[in-house]
Amino acid sequence: MLLPKYLLDKPVYRRLILPWYDSAIVCFATLLFAGFILFVGYLGIHTAYETTDYRQYVWIPGLLIAMDVVLFVSVAIRLINRYVQRIDR
């Protein structure tokens, strides 16, 4: 099967297309939401320590905070890398 020449030529300048879920606005919204979840996890740990019946369940908000920190760091590194690459160009 022979392809036309215009399909075989590579463009000289190709712009990087980012998916919608990796845009800066969505990343900042994710960081904002992660900050809110971090606060909720902190309140959960504080409440669990105040109530003696719930002290055995401190690991649940602790796990929530740990997963949230991983998400927060991941998205922050992605944004930092994007802005560093933009400055380098």
PDB file of N, CA, C and O in Angstrom, residues 2 15-16 18-19 25-27 39-40 45 48 54 66 73-74 79 81 88:
ATOM      1  N   LEU A   2       0.727   2.077  -0.945  1.00  0.00           N
ATOM      2  CA  LEU A   2       1.492   3.300  -1.061  1.00  0.00           C
ATOM      3  C   LEU A   2       0.742   4.453  -0.408  1.00  0.00           C
ATOM      4  O   LEU A   2      -0.450   4.655  -0.659  1.00  0.00           O
ATOM      5  N   ARG A  15       3.991  21.039  17.723  1.00  0.00           N
ATOM      6  CA  ARG A  15       3.698  21.491  19.072  1.00  0.00           C
ATOM      7  C   ARG A  15       3.200  20.316  19.906  1.00  0.00           C
ATOM      8  O   ARG A  15       2.440  19.481  19.427  1.00  0.00           O
ATOM      9  N   LEU A  16       3.625  20.270  21.166  1.00  0.00           N
ATOM     10  CA  LEU A  16       3.217  19.212  22.073  1.00  0.00           C
ATOM     11  C   LEU A  16       1.755  19.416  22.460  1.00  0.00           C
ATOM     12  O   LEU A  16       1.365  20.485  22.906  1.00  0.00           O
ATOM     13  N   LEU A  18      -1.122  18.497  24.939  1.00  0.00           N
ATOM     14  CA  LEU A  18      -1.366  17.928  26.258  1.00  0.00           C
ATOM     15  C   LEU A  18      -2.826  17.512  26.373  1.00  0.00           C
ATOM     16  O   LEU A  18      -3.720  18.226  25.918  1.00  0.00           O
ATOM     17  N   PRO A  19      -3.075  16.383  26.995  1.00  0.00           N
ATOM     18  CA  PRO A  19      -4.477  15.997  27.224  1.00  0.00           C
ATOM     19  C   PRO A  19      -5.133  16.960  28.214  1.00  0.00           C
ATOM     20  O   PRO A  19      -4.461  17.628  28.996  1.00  0.00           O
ATOM     21  N   ILE A  25      -4.593  24.127  34.568  1.00  0.00           N
ATOM     22  CA  ILE A  25      -5.780  24.449  35.379  1.00  0.00           C
ATOM     23  C   ILE A  25      -6.250  23.225  36.153  1.00  0.00           C
ATOM     24  O   ILE A  25      -6.555  23.314  37.349  1.00  0.00           O
ATOM     25  N   VAL A  26      -6.283  22.076  35.504  1.00  0.00           N
ATOM     26  CA  VAL A  26      -6.719  20.852  36.177  1.00  0.00           C
ATOM     27  C   VAL A  26      -5.706  20.440  37.244  1.00  0.00           C
ATOM     28  O   VAL A  26      -6.083  19.983  38.332  1.00  0.00           O
ATOM     29  N   CYS A  27      -4.421  20.628  36.973  1.00  0.00           N
ATOM     30  CA  CYS A  27      -3.398  20.296  37.974  1.00  0.00           C
ATOM     31  C   CYS A  27      -3.521  21.198  39.202  1.00  0.00           C
ATOM     32  O   CYS A  27      -3.409  20.728  40.338  1.00  0.00           O
ATOM     33  N   PHE A  39      -6.384  18.557  54.868  1.00  0.00           N
ATOM     34  CA  PHE A  39      -7.005  19.177  56.042  1.00  0.00           C
ATOM     35  C   PHE A  39      -8.030  18.246  56.685  1.00  0.00           C
ATOM     36  O   PHE A  39      -8.087  18.119  57.917  1.00  0.00           O
ATOM     37  N   VAL A  40      -8.822  17.566  55.864  1.00  0.00           N
ATOM     38  CA  VAL A  40      -9.820  16.620  56.381  1.00  0.00           C
ATOM     39  C   VAL A  40      -9.120  15.460  57.096  1.00  0.00           C
ATOM     40  O   VAL A  40      -9.574  15.011  58.155  1.00  0.00           O
ATOM     41  N   ILE A  45      -7.502  12.715  62.234  1.00  0.00           N
ATOM     42  CA  ILE A  45      -6.523  12.268  63.246  1.00  0.00           C
ATOM     43  C   ILE A  45      -6.779  12.983  64.563  1.00  0.00           C
ATOM     44  O   ILE A  45      -6.737  12.368  65.644  1.00  0.00           O
ATOM     45  N   ALA A  48      -9.852  11.473  66.161  1.00  0.00           N
ATOM     46  CA  ALA A  48      -9.606  10.105  66.638  1.00  0.00           C
ATOM     47  C   ALA A  48      -8.798  10.111  67.922  1.00  0.00           C
ATOM     48  O   ALA A  48      -9.018   9.262  68.799  1.00  0.00           O
ATOM     49  N   TYR A  54     -12.128   5.746  69.392  1.00  0.00           N
ATOM     50  CA  TYR A  54     -11.692   5.792  67.993  1.00  0.00           C
ATOM     51  C   TYR A  54     -10.172   5.799  67.823  1.00  0.00           C
ATOM     52  O   TYR A  54      -9.693   5.895  66.702  1.00  0.00           O
ATOM     53  N   ALA A  66      -1.347  10.016  53.829  1.00  0.00           N
ATOM     54  CA  ALA A  66      -0.189   9.483  53.096  1.00  0.00           C
ATOM     55  C   ALA A  66      -0.473   9.411  51.594  1.00  0.00           C
ATOM     56  O   ALA A  66       0.366   9.824  50.773  1.00  0.00           O
ATOM     57  N   VAL A  73       2.569  15.566  45.812  1.00  0.00           N
ATOM     58  CA  VAL A  73       3.954  15.637  45.336  1.00  0.00           C
ATOM     59  C   VAL A  73       4.032  15.280  43.853  1.00  0.00           C
ATOM     60  O   VAL A  73       4.755  15.929  43.086  1.00  0.00           O
ATOM     61  N   SER A  74       3.286  14.282  43.430  1.00  0.00           N
ATOM     62  CA  SER A  74       3.298  13.873  42.030  1.00  0.00           C
ATOM     63  C   SER A  74       2.836  14.992  41.108  1.00  0.00           C
ATOM     64  O   SER A  74       3.481  15.285  40.086  1.00  0.00           O
ATOM     65  N   LEU A  79       3.970  19.740  37.481  1.00  0.00           N
ATOM     66  CA  LEU A  79       3.877  21.159  37.144  1.00  0.00           C
ATOM     67  C   LEU A  79       5.247  21.827  37.103  1.00  0.00           C
ATOM     68  O   LEU A  79       5.522  22.637  36.217  1.00  0.00           O
ATOM     69  N   ASN A  81       8.149  20.411  36.445  1.00  0.00           N
ATOM     70  CA  ASN A  81       8.844  19.966  35.228  1.00  0.00           C
ATOM     71  C   ASN A  81       8.309  20.681  33.997  1.00  0.00           C
ATOM     72  O   ASN A  81       9.079  21.042  33.101  1.00  0.00           O
ATOM     73  N   ASP A  88      13.251  26.527  29.562  1.00  0.00           N
ATOM     74  CA  ASP A  88      14.412  26.084  28.779  1.00  0.00           C
ATOM     75  C   ASP A  88      14.254  26.323  27.288  1.00  0.00           C
ATOM     76  O   ASP A  88      15.225  26.469  26.573  1.00  0.00           O
TER      77      ASP A  88
END
